[in-house]
């Protein structure tokens, strides 16, 4: 390898394109490279795979005492491989495959990318992607994927290129090594939304153009418009979740999460409806038992969080019986299955004058309180309508018999089936904390939530059975709701570990007396006031406020920064006995104020880091963080023995406070070990909250913190009410609407 002047500064080496840290040769470190300067000076060194070529050159210049600035040098191998040579070779059919294979590795270095784009290489790469197949296509897509890890260089990808990627994914016979990078490319295009464009950042060691153009010009709408030209694409992507290749499963899962996280208002119903028709919930459920410890865990939790947001969105979307054809069709289906007939009653005035008032009884016959369906579904929205439709569709004869049985009872003894269905939806939403678009705090699998419709059916049948067994009347409605809440809490406990047949047994076989006795014991420990609708609404509001408070606190911890140990992955291929203390075992990380970049520095010792980013030359783009995994690495053995900051470890194993930052390409960006449990919780959950979209909480501590703040806030509010002796009603009567809306307003008198 040789140093050269800056007119050849775009040259790189095949031994360092995958980023490498260079250290001085010393005892115990086996050199693997010979460094030769243009003056003939030689040194044996070892180049690892962690840092950029720029960092390697800078370290070499410091170690070799080079007279000029490191920016005046480049790194070559003995074959003098240049971007121009790769460009020429990829245009020749005889050398194209090997050139593209090398290009995929080179595309991670900024200097090479700048030179490659300047000589027109990107244009030819896109052409090859659009007209090739097999391994050549796989290598080309991998090179493009590596380029798209950067936030520059791919500003002009046209619709033809996007459709080509869509077509690859929509073809069931596409090779796995082709689908992997294609999925990552499409995901990156979806996430490159103008609304997600990062602001200016300082203190970076990255070499990138400073022009005004941006890659954040694609987004969901542009990608989805191309997806519609290949209608089978979503179906094929969902089917690949059952692939035998784990990376293929992961890529497909992350693509689905990206689509759900970035879907726009105009396409929301279209995308969620398509995924529901493909029964994606059942597919993801089949992945859960085998994913408790593997790489799919984080993506499945992200999917759960996305479904929480979907459920909340449907819950807050009003039902429009007249303006929405889908809502009209669902209501028509429910009414037809009930096999009931409308009733019309004419109420005359007391003196008998006039023709009287005509009252139609239709929806009230199946259990609504009024004929105004928009108002009836006001609290549960489209989620309530869909749940009622699923209940009816599950067993039409049962539904018809139930509503017929109710209308044949005296009015005060009738169970309002439709109203009960809506109440079940609210109870389940409270149980799973469906409170907002980004407020999921679950850190465990929730298979019962993914079976929301089935749980609703069982819970509603339980409600109807309790109504009959307790011989309830209309005035007992809230009392039966309280029984339902108690049973839901019991049946859905320890959701991640409980088998489905036990849930069915709890709902189907529990008798009224046992449920009532258990509820009475619960009431002795709890206040029934907290179950009233106004208090539930207050808890929902406080939950959102608590989540935002904890989120800001966690992010502020990231802005302040912290020291970590550079960990060693538990799945490292290096034998344990060969592990040595690294030259720079410590890393300080800090989030910048724009919350777009995580800046850091590796050091041999801990030192006092100044405020700001001056001491932190390297950075990680937050947009490139795909997930945060916990319990993934251990500290170097010599460090744990020599350091006074950590207790000694006898056997290297995954540290409890370890975590890894994984890129959107499923590659580790950083393996860190926090110095205490508090810092670990702050950073793992802070990073998850920061990455938005599908981010989920990783620690029980943060989830418990949010819930504790919510309960404390609720109790403080209730104490204020009890001090004022304010009675909290179980329900609020909105009153009857005015007989006419033809109001007019008189002009205000002058003066």
XYZ file of C-alpha atoms in Angstrom:
751
model
C 0.000 0.000 0.000
C 1.270 3.420 -0.719
C 0.560 7.048 0.060
C -0.026 9.515 -2.768
C -0.866 13.165 -3.289
C -4.380 14.553 -3.279
C -4.866 14.391 -7.072
C -5.368 10.650 -6.550
C -7.163 10.980 -3.226
C -10.220 9.063 -4.429
C -8.247 5.819 -4.513
C -9.173 3.231 -1.882
C -8.076 -0.250 -0.906
C -9.909 -3.537 -1.112
C -8.616 -4.389 2.383
C -10.363 -1.544 4.127
C -13.520 -0.765 2.236
C -15.565 -2.590 4.844
C -14.283 -0.030 7.377
C -11.356 -0.872 9.576
C -9.548 0.386 12.674
C -5.741 0.478 12.356
C -3.585 -0.002 15.413
C 0.180 0.141 15.972
C 1.861 -3.260 15.758
C 2.688 -4.400 19.246
C 3.299 -7.565 21.150
C 0.303 -9.867 21.093
C -1.177 -8.291 17.922
C -0.556 -10.248 14.734
C 0.057 -7.880 11.761
C -1.861 -8.725 8.595
C -0.931 -5.811 6.283
C 2.272 -4.222 5.019
C 2.032 -0.441 4.742
C 4.431 1.171 2.224
C 4.681 4.946 1.750
C 5.820 6.598 -1.461
C 9.161 7.287 0.260
C 9.615 3.542 0.773
C 8.979 3.455 4.513
C 7.375 0.162 5.599
C 5.454 -0.949 8.674
C 3.548 -4.099 9.516
C 0.064 -3.469 10.933
C -3.309 -5.104 11.489
C -6.424 -3.558 9.924
C -9.748 -4.580 11.485
C -13.262 -4.026 10.105
C -14.868 -1.207 12.080
C -13.943 2.268 10.753
C -13.890 4.110 7.430
C -10.928 4.385 5.057
C -10.593 8.050 6.061
C -10.067 6.995 9.684
C -7.539 4.344 8.638
C -5.558 6.911 6.602
C -5.631 9.406 9.471
C -4.353 6.778 11.933
C -1.639 5.591 9.546
C -0.421 9.154 8.971
C -0.196 9.687 12.727
C 1.644 6.403 13.304
C 4.062 6.974 10.394
C 4.627 10.659 11.230
C 3.734 11.724 7.696
C 4.667 15.393 7.014
C 1.465 16.392 5.209
C -2.154 16.457 6.357
C -3.898 13.081 6.170
C -6.350 14.499 3.618
C -3.459 14.612 1.117
C -3.132 10.833 1.115
C -5.121 7.907 -0.202
C -4.994 4.168 0.408
C -4.399 1.689 -2.427
C -3.677 -1.982 -2.669
C -0.976 -3.599 -4.730
C -3.255 -3.758 -7.782
C -4.057 -0.008 -7.672
C -7.823 -0.570 -7.909
C -9.577 2.707 -8.840
C -13.220 3.675 -9.250
C -12.528 4.255 -12.929
C -11.222 0.705 -13.332
C -14.262 -0.774 -11.598
C -16.442 1.372 -13.846
C -14.743 0.069 -16.974
C -14.822 -3.549 -15.828
C -18.541 -3.472 -14.985
C -19.264 -2.407 -18.581
C -17.458 -5.452 -19.978
C -19.523 -8.654 -19.973
C -16.412 -10.759 -19.343
C -15.445 -8.928 -16.156
C -18.852 -7.544 -15.152
C -19.752 -10.095 -12.485
C -16.484 -9.805 -10.552
C -16.500 -6.007 -10.904
C -20.030 -5.746 -9.484
C -19.119 -8.062 -6.631
C -16.220 -5.749 -5.753
C -18.376 -2.662 -6.288
C -20.807 -3.857 -3.615
C -17.943 -3.677 -1.099
C -16.494 -0.394 -2.368
C -19.845 1.390 -2.181
C -19.439 1.863 1.565
C -16.636 4.407 1.246
C -17.430 8.090 0.686
C -14.341 8.878 -1.384
C -15.025 6.026 -3.774
C -18.711 6.932 -4.067
C -17.919 10.526 -5.008
C -15.492 9.439 -7.725
C -17.785 6.662 -8.994
C -20.748 9.026 -9.350
C -18.598 11.742 -10.948
C -17.534 9.444 -13.810
C -21.116 8.282 -14.495
C -20.935 4.916 -12.784
C -24.328 5.247 -11.050
C -26.122 5.658 -14.367
C -24.627 2.400 -15.659
C -25.370 0.618 -12.363
C -29.058 1.555 -12.642
C -29.088 0.320 -16.249
C -27.633 -3.037 -15.178
C -30.278 -3.369 -12.435
C -33.065 -2.664 -14.913
C -31.816 -5.171 -17.523
C -30.059 -8.017 -15.680
C -30.953 -11.138 -13.702
C -29.376 -13.776 -11.493
C -26.195 -13.099 -9.548
C -25.351 -10.021 -11.610
C -28.650 -8.495 -10.499
C -27.984 -9.540 -6.886
C -24.534 -7.899 -6.845
C -25.906 -4.763 -8.519
C -28.738 -4.430 -6.006
C -26.338 -4.973 -3.096
C -24.109 -2.183 -4.422
C -27.138 0.109 -4.708
C -28.254 -0.861 -1.203
C -24.848 0.115 0.182
C -25.029 3.445 -1.633
C -28.505 4.096 -0.222
C -27.156 3.699 3.289
C -25.715 7.157 2.666
C -27.905 10.256 2.559
C -26.563 11.471 -0.777
C -25.811 10.179 -4.263
C -29.210 8.673 -5.144
C -31.303 11.796 -5.631
C -32.455 10.946 -9.169
C -33.825 7.410 -9.087
C -36.699 7.486 -11.548
C -40.043 5.719 -11.549
C -38.659 3.067 -13.912
C -36.069 2.043 -11.326
C -38.633 1.974 -8.498
C -40.999 -0.151 -10.584
C -38.142 -2.509 -11.416
C -37.517 -3.107 -7.705
C -41.255 -3.589 -7.140
C -41.390 -6.101 -9.998
C -38.508 -8.083 -8.506
C -40.335 -8.357 -5.178
C -43.654 -9.164 -6.862
C -42.135 -12.151 -8.689
C -42.435 -15.315 -6.548
C -39.533 -16.963 -8.370
C -37.042 -14.172 -7.603
C -33.884 -15.488 -5.963
C -33.411 -14.931 -2.240
C -30.103 -13.104 -2.735
C -31.950 -10.761 -5.108
C -34.967 -10.178 -2.850
C -32.901 -9.276 0.217
C -31.295 -6.095 -1.193
C -34.442 -5.284 -3.197
C -36.499 -5.259 0.027
C -33.940 -3.031 1.735
C -33.887 -0.616 -1.242
C -37.671 -0.305 -1.340
C -37.776 0.222 2.418
C -35.199 2.983 2.127
C -37.245 4.665 -0.614
C -40.365 4.548 1.567
C -38.475 6.093 4.474
C -36.893 8.808 2.271
C -39.950 10.985 2.750
C -39.579 14.787 2.470
C -41.140 15.042 5.948
C -38.261 12.961 7.342
C -35.443 15.041 5.867
C -32.785 15.725 8.547
C -31.744 19.236 9.387
C -28.166 20.511 9.195
C -25.715 18.811 11.554
C -22.227 19.714 12.643
C -19.194 17.882 13.958
C -19.208 15.110 11.365
C -16.210 13.334 10.031
C -18.116 12.167 6.976
C -17.077 13.362 3.539
C -20.217 14.235 1.621
C -21.336 16.852 -0.876
C -22.815 20.056 0.481
C -25.212 20.770 -2.386
C -28.840 21.691 -1.862
C -30.298 18.518 -3.408
C -31.603 15.797 -1.145
C -32.475 12.121 -1.331
C -35.552 12.777 0.812
C -37.813 13.171 -2.198
C -39.503 9.770 -2.529
C -41.700 8.562 0.332
C -44.690 6.254 0.658
C -46.975 7.735 -1.994
C -44.394 7.562 -4.749
C -43.475 3.975 -3.929
C -47.070 2.823 -3.455
C -48.096 4.251 -6.830
C -45.555 1.891 -8.412
C -46.675 -0.988 -6.187
C -50.199 -0.653 -7.558
C -48.863 -1.552 -11.000
C -47.910 -4.941 -9.552
C -50.993 -5.894 -7.466
C -49.498 -9.192 -6.307
C -46.481 -7.599 -4.625
C -47.897 -7.357 -1.102
C -49.142 -10.931 -1.264
C -45.698 -12.209 -2.292
C -43.949 -10.139 0.396
C -46.285 -11.503 3.093
C -45.776 -15.055 1.814
C -42.007 -14.607 2.208
C -42.542 -14.225 5.959
C -42.850 -17.998 5.876
C -39.559 -18.412 4.016
C -36.956 -20.812 5.340
C -34.333 -18.071 5.061
C -34.181 -16.004 8.256
C -32.769 -12.909 6.561
C -35.549 -13.079 3.992
C -38.119 -13.165 6.801
C -36.440 -10.213 8.474
C -36.259 -8.120 5.300
C -39.921 -8.772 4.507
C -40.984 -8.000 8.087
C -39.037 -4.727 8.091
C -40.524 -3.728 4.729
C -44.071 -4.304 6.030
C -43.258 -2.282 9.160
C -41.859 0.540 7.054
C -45.013 0.661 4.928
C -47.251 0.723 8.017
C -45.120 3.386 9.709
C -45.036 5.767 6.744
C -48.445 5.241 5.105
C -50.121 8.538 4.272
C -53.678 9.636 4.928
C -54.825 9.021 1.357
C -53.593 5.401 1.242
C -54.167 4.330 4.842
C -57.362 2.320 4.402
C -56.104 0.815 1.165
C -52.883 -0.540 2.688
C -54.324 -1.764 6.001
C -57.272 -3.364 4.229
C -54.956 -5.208 1.833
C -52.799 -6.534 4.683
C -55.876 -7.695 6.622
C -57.167 -9.560 3.563
C -53.786 -11.307 3.326
C -54.245 -12.411 6.978
C -50.849 -11.043 7.951
C -51.718 -11.314 11.653
C -51.886 -15.102 11.421
C -48.585 -15.187 9.539
C -46.825 -13.104 12.186
C -48.391 -15.188 14.962
C -46.751 -18.265 13.463
C -43.356 -16.557 13.821
C -43.744 -15.757 17.525
C -42.995 -19.094 19.220
C -39.617 -19.389 17.468
C -38.579 -15.768 17.921
C -38.210 -15.217 21.643
C -34.438 -15.015 21.388
C -33.717 -14.497 17.689
C -33.288 -11.558 15.360
C -36.999 -11.378 14.470
C -38.055 -10.334 17.978
C -37.529 -6.618 17.479
C -39.343 -6.579 14.128
C -42.320 -8.486 15.569
C -42.548 -6.010 18.456
C -42.418 -3.179 15.919
C -45.257 -4.855 14.023
C -47.280 -5.064 17.247
C -46.700 -1.349 17.803
C -47.851 -0.608 14.268
C -51.037 -2.628 14.799
C -51.684 -0.696 18.022
C -51.548 2.484 15.938
C -53.802 0.936 13.292
C -56.335 -0.044 15.969
C -56.276 3.438 17.502
C -56.703 5.003 14.082
C -59.730 2.817 13.366
C -61.121 3.508 16.842
C -60.987 7.261 16.230
C -62.292 7.128 12.642
C -66.030 7.951 12.754
C -68.601 5.675 11.176
C -70.350 7.272 8.202
C -73.448 5.192 7.408
C -74.441 7.295 4.411
C -71.185 8.620 2.959
C -68.923 5.558 3.166
C -69.920 2.582 0.977
C -67.899 0.160 3.108
C -69.656 1.246 6.293
C -73.040 1.081 4.568
C -72.346 -2.460 3.339
C -71.260 -3.637 6.808
C -74.366 -2.210 8.464
C -76.609 -3.674 5.770
C -75.037 -7.095 6.329
C -75.591 -6.878 10.101
C -79.226 -5.906 9.677
C -79.993 -8.588 7.113
C -78.453 -11.334 9.263
C -80.570 -10.242 12.254
C -83.739 -11.213 10.315
C -85.674 -8.515 12.131
C -88.190 -6.077 10.691
C -88.446 -2.379 11.260
C -91.142 -1.189 13.622
C -92.935 2.091 13.208
C -94.757 3.770 16.078
C -96.932 6.861 15.761
C -97.140 9.003 18.879
C -100.109 11.400 18.999
C -100.260 14.626 20.936
C -102.240 14.588 24.237
C -105.211 16.487 22.744
C -105.293 14.172 19.717
C -104.820 16.992 17.248
C -102.698 16.451 14.159
C -101.367 13.294 12.560
C -98.858 12.473 15.328
C -95.106 11.833 15.236
C -93.735 8.813 13.379
C -90.904 6.905 15.168
C -88.892 4.204 13.385
C -87.385 1.401 15.467
C -84.685 -0.382 13.503
C -81.213 -0.240 15.031
C -82.649 -0.024 18.522
C -84.031 -3.513 17.991
C -80.527 -5.033 17.880
C -79.334 -3.132 20.928
C -78.432 0.438 20.047
C -79.877 3.232 22.168
C -80.853 5.480 19.229
C -81.157 5.345 15.455
C -78.182 7.682 15.046
C -75.408 5.221 14.191
C -72.718 7.862 13.909
C -73.349 8.770 17.548
C -73.672 5.124 18.630
C -70.175 4.333 17.330
C -68.718 7.621 18.516
C -66.446 6.083 21.188
C -65.253 3.045 19.190
C -65.426 4.256 15.591
C -64.741 1.923 12.686
C -63.026 -0.530 15.050
C -66.369 -1.040 16.799
C -68.215 -1.504 13.515
C -65.667 -4.025 12.244
C -65.757 -5.933 15.531
C -69.555 -6.184 15.462
C -69.437 -7.348 11.844
C -66.854 -10.034 12.725
C -69.088 -11.208 15.576
C -72.091 -11.490 13.262
C -70.093 -13.150 10.482
C -68.542 -15.698 12.872
C -71.921 -17.373 13.517
C -74.861 -15.663 11.760
C -77.443 -18.071 13.201
C -76.256 -17.441 16.752
C -76.506 -13.680 16.262
C -79.992 -13.944 14.749
C -81.184 -16.118 17.632
C -79.693 -13.823 20.272
C -81.315 -10.638 18.953
C -84.622 -12.466 18.415
C -84.503 -13.712 22.004
C -83.909 -10.176 23.267
C -86.764 -8.533 21.339
C -89.144 -11.161 22.718
C -88.242 -10.231 26.296
C -89.788 -7.376 28.253
C -87.969 -4.095 27.421
C -86.338 -3.799 30.846
C -84.908 -7.344 30.581
C -83.384 -7.036 27.113
C -79.624 -7.189 26.685
C -78.521 -4.454 24.240
C -76.296 -6.664 22.040
C -74.894 -3.911 19.827
C -74.197 -1.632 22.783
C -72.518 -4.548 24.582
C -70.313 -5.132 21.541
C -69.089 -1.539 21.663
C -68.464 -1.832 25.390
C -66.356 -4.967 24.845
C -64.251 -3.034 22.310
C -63.635 -0.300 24.880
C -62.676 -2.801 27.583
C -60.176 -4.499 25.260
C -58.718 -1.156 24.164
C -58.209 -0.237 27.815
C -56.564 -3.587 28.503
C -54.074 -3.219 25.627
C -53.557 0.530 26.188
C -54.753 1.555 22.728
C -54.518 5.218 23.596
C -52.663 6.903 20.738
C -50.725 6.685 17.490
C -47.331 6.259 19.168
C -47.926 5.131 22.739
C -47.223 1.391 22.751
C -45.170 0.350 25.799
C -45.345 -3.435 25.457
C -41.999 -5.229 25.700
C -43.455 -8.725 25.236
C -45.232 -10.596 22.474
C -49.013 -10.015 22.478
C -50.499 -12.910 20.484
C -53.985 -12.319 21.930
C -53.949 -8.718 20.691
C -53.138 -9.934 17.190
C -56.311 -12.064 17.582
C -58.376 -9.010 18.546
C -61.453 -10.086 16.562
C -61.514 -13.570 18.140
C -61.026 -12.202 21.643
C -63.874 -9.746 21.022
C -66.169 -12.594 19.970
C -65.385 -14.643 23.087
C -65.694 -11.628 25.386
C -69.052 -10.589 23.902
C -70.435 -14.116 24.260
C -69.220 -14.070 27.863
C -71.072 -10.766 28.405
C -74.312 -12.197 26.986
C -73.975 -15.306 29.141
C -73.367 -13.270 32.309
C -76.416 -11.156 31.464
C -78.618 -14.245 31.262
C -77.167 -16.066 34.261
C -77.476 -13.005 36.494
C -80.967 -12.172 35.176
C -79.846 -8.596 34.668
C -81.974 -5.643 33.679
C -81.165 -2.535 31.672
C -80.095 -0.757 34.862
C -77.512 -3.496 35.534
C -75.563 -2.844 32.319
C -72.525 -1.261 34.019
C -72.469 -4.006 36.633
C -72.101 -6.641 33.898
C -69.410 -4.487 32.279
C -67.492 -4.643 35.553
C -67.747 -8.452 35.485
C -66.393 -8.380 31.931
C -63.427 -6.217 32.953
C -62.551 -8.627 35.735
C -62.736 -11.620 33.399
C -60.667 -9.938 30.654
C -57.969 -9.163 33.192
C -57.939 -12.807 34.286
C -58.156 -14.475 30.882
C -55.546 -12.294 29.136
C -52.933 -12.341 31.896
C -49.324 -13.343 31.108
C -50.159 -13.046 27.448
C -46.721 -13.932 26.105
C -46.726 -17.367 27.780
C -50.367 -18.402 28.073
C -51.777 -20.977 25.610
C -54.854 -20.052 23.622
C -56.997 -22.945 24.902
C -56.768 -21.570 28.458
C -58.127 -18.222 27.272
C -61.044 -19.983 25.596
C -61.716 -21.968 28.768
C -61.771 -18.834 30.949
C -64.321 -17.143 28.694
C -66.488 -20.172 27.883
C -66.592 -22.114 31.144
C -66.574 -19.502 33.914
C -69.906 -19.340 35.776
C -71.509 -16.182 37.089
C -71.143 -16.961 40.785
C -67.373 -17.609 40.561
C -66.810 -14.484 38.488
C -68.899 -12.374 40.871
C -67.083 -13.671 43.967
C -63.699 -12.921 42.429
C -64.837 -9.465 41.393
C -66.037 -8.675 44.898
C -62.606 -9.598 46.276
C -61.010 -7.337 43.673
C -63.302 -4.484 44.622
C -62.108 -4.762 48.207
C -58.614 -3.921 46.951
C -59.596 -1.472 44.254
C -61.944 1.448 43.884
C -64.744 0.954 41.398
C -64.525 4.669 40.600
C -61.512 4.030 38.345
C -63.650 1.933 36.002
C -66.117 4.733 35.236
C -65.941 6.159 31.686
C -64.863 9.697 32.706
C -62.005 8.258 34.776
C -60.963 5.948 31.932
C -60.836 8.946 29.605
C -58.734 10.801 32.168
C -56.350 7.828 32.421
C -55.996 7.790 28.636
C -55.041 11.463 28.625
C -52.587 11.055 31.512
C -51.058 7.990 29.835
C -50.210 10.030 26.739
C -48.751 12.820 28.841
C -46.670 10.353 30.871
C -45.357 8.658 27.725
C -44.296 11.994 26.241
C -42.658 13.007 29.510
C -40.648 9.782 29.715
C -39.751 10.030 26.029
C -38.345 13.544 26.467
C -36.474 12.453 29.597
C -34.887 9.514 27.786
C -33.926 11.634 24.771
C -32.435 14.281 27.066
C -30.194 11.564 28.523
C -28.975 10.864 24.992
C -28.294 14.572 24.420
C -26.216 14.708 27.613
C -24.167 11.723 26.471
C -22.570 8.817 28.312
C -19.514 6.541 28.351
C -19.841 2.918 27.250
C -17.571 -0.078 26.840
C -17.069 -1.284 23.283
C -18.454 -4.791 23.610
C -17.623 -8.011 21.802
C -20.627 -9.770 20.186
C -21.514 -13.078 21.806
C -21.561 -14.697 18.367
C -18.021 -13.576 17.511
C -15.968 -16.059 15.511
C -12.787 -15.207 17.450
C -11.888 -17.914 20.015
C -12.380 -16.729 23.592
C -8.776 -17.476 24.513
C -7.549 -15.288 21.626
C -9.522 -12.194 22.664
C -7.356 -9.242 23.684
C -8.039 -5.873 25.165
C -8.703 -3.466 22.251
C -6.641 -0.313 21.790
C -9.738 1.857 22.288
C -12.138 0.027 24.608
C -14.163 3.109 25.616
C -16.738 5.021 23.603
C -18.542 8.264 24.453
C -21.813 8.839 22.584
C -24.035 11.914 22.442
C -27.146 12.834 20.464
C -27.053 16.189 18.694
C -29.764 18.796 19.261
C -31.339 18.103 15.873
C -31.900 14.488 17.013
C -30.709 13.281 13.615
C -27.200 12.061 14.411
C -25.515 10.140 17.225
C -21.960 11.452 17.589
C -19.202 9.448 19.257
C -15.500 8.969 19.866
C -13.514 5.852 20.748
C -10.769 6.273 23.307
C -8.152 4.299 25.207
C -9.258 5.956 28.461
C -12.241 7.887 29.695
C -11.820 11.655 29.764
C -13.888 14.763 30.412
C -15.846 15.445 27.215
C -16.682 19.069 26.436
C -20.231 20.190 25.813
C -21.172 20.161 22.160
C -19.744 17.958 19.430
C -16.173 19.216 19.022
C -14.657 16.184 20.737
C -16.841 13.710 18.828
C -15.558 13.281 15.245
C -17.661 10.304 14.139
C -21.392 9.899 13.896
C -24.250 7.489 13.235
C -27.326 8.661 11.357
C -30.496 7.953 13.348
C -32.356 7.206 10.119
C -29.983 4.277 9.566
C -30.920 2.598 12.869
C -33.142 -0.365 12.111
C -33.476 -1.745 15.634
C -31.858 -1.886 19.070
C -31.152 -5.370 20.421
C -30.359 -6.040 24.087
C -28.185 -8.671 25.763
C -25.922 -9.045 22.733
C -22.276 -8.604 23.800
C -19.743 -8.925 26.605
C -16.820 -6.811 27.765
C -13.219 -7.689 26.820
C -11.898 -9.962 29.597
C -8.812 -7.871 30.355
C -10.910 -4.736 30.641
C -13.256 -6.223 33.213
C -10.317 -7.386 35.313
C -8.356 -4.148 35.126
C -11.196 -1.650 35.280
C -12.487 -0.259 38.532
C -15.761 0.730 36.864
C -17.087 -2.775 36.356
C -17.020 -5.850 38.562
C -14.738 -8.656 37.345
C -16.252 -11.360 35.152
C -15.118 -14.922 35.469
C -16.621 -16.226 32.223
C -17.330 -13.922 29.263
C -21.066 -13.885 28.637
C -23.638 -11.374 27.450
C -23.712 -8.487 29.900
C -27.102 -7.553 31.330
C -26.515 -3.933 30.352
C -25.318 -4.647 26.810
C -27.075 -3.599 23.614
C -26.364 -3.426 19.897
C -27.452 -0.799 17.397
C -28.443 -2.597 14.193
C -28.614 -0.795 10.852
C -31.481 -1.000 8.401
C -29.239 -3.427 6.503
C -29.360 -5.815 9.483
C -25.699 -5.145 10.280
C -24.360 -4.098 13.700
C -23.375 -0.438 13.852
C -22.299 -0.450 17.486
C -21.975 -3.025 20.288
C -22.030 -1.246 23.650
C -22.160 -2.041 27.351
C -23.606 0.578 29.687
C -21.873 1.145 33.005
C -25.102 0.858 35.003
C -28.634 -0.382 34.587
C -30.152 3.109 34.562
C -27.997 4.257 31.636
C -28.841 1.038 29.785
C -32.597 1.624 30.150
C -32.268 5.311 29.204
C -30.340 4.593 26.020
C -32.059 1.468 24.734
C -35.546 2.912 25.111
C -34.419 6.413 24.166
C -33.051 5.140 20.856
C -36.190 3.091 20.241
C -38.445 6.082 20.930
C -36.232 8.302 18.795
C -36.379 6.155 15.705
C -40.121 6.754 15.580
C -42.433 4.698 13.333
C -42.162 1.156 14.608
C -40.077 1.882 17.646
C -40.929 -0.168 20.760
C -39.761 -0.164 24.350
C -37.068 -2.696 25.211
C -37.094 -2.517 29.018
C -39.738 -3.218 31.621
C -38.339 -0.296 33.632
C -39.506 2.318 31.153
C -42.891 0.653 30.642
C -43.400 0.493 34.411
C -42.283 4.121 34.724
C -44.927 5.266 32.238
C -47.647 3.262 33.998
C -46.546 4.469 37.449
C -46.655 8.126 36.376
C -50.113 7.543 34.901
C -51.456 5.971 38.102
C -49.913 8.658 40.319
C -51.385 11.404 38.161
C -54.767 9.685 38.197
C -54.782 9.337 41.983
C -53.825 12.993 42.423
C -56.709 14.055 40.190
C -59.145 11.781 42.004
C -57.991 13.054 45.394
C -58.802 16.572 44.234
C -62.275 15.459 43.188
C -62.906 13.553 46.406
C -61.778 16.579 48.406
C -64.358 18.660 46.597
C -66.927 15.851 47.131
C -67.651 15.751 43.422
C -69.688 12.750 42.312
C -68.310 11.059 39.198
C -71.166 9.793 37.007
C -70.966 6.393 35.344
C -72.135 7.928 32.077
C -72.955 11.345 30.713
C -76.300 11.988 29.047
C -75.748 14.355 26.100
C -79.436 15.199 26.017
C -81.742 15.368 23.018
C -80.779 17.428 19.967
C -82.817 20.564 19.233
C -85.917 19.994 17.094
C -84.548 22.226 14.332
C -81.199 23.635 13.254
C -82.697 26.555 11.297
C -81.279 29.215 13.584
C -80.871 32.868 12.711
C -78.985 35.531 14.611
C -80.196 39.059 15.126
C -77.848 41.920 14.381
C -76.187 43.419 17.425
C -77.716 46.764 18.449
C -75.623 49.785 17.475
C -73.244 51.097 20.154
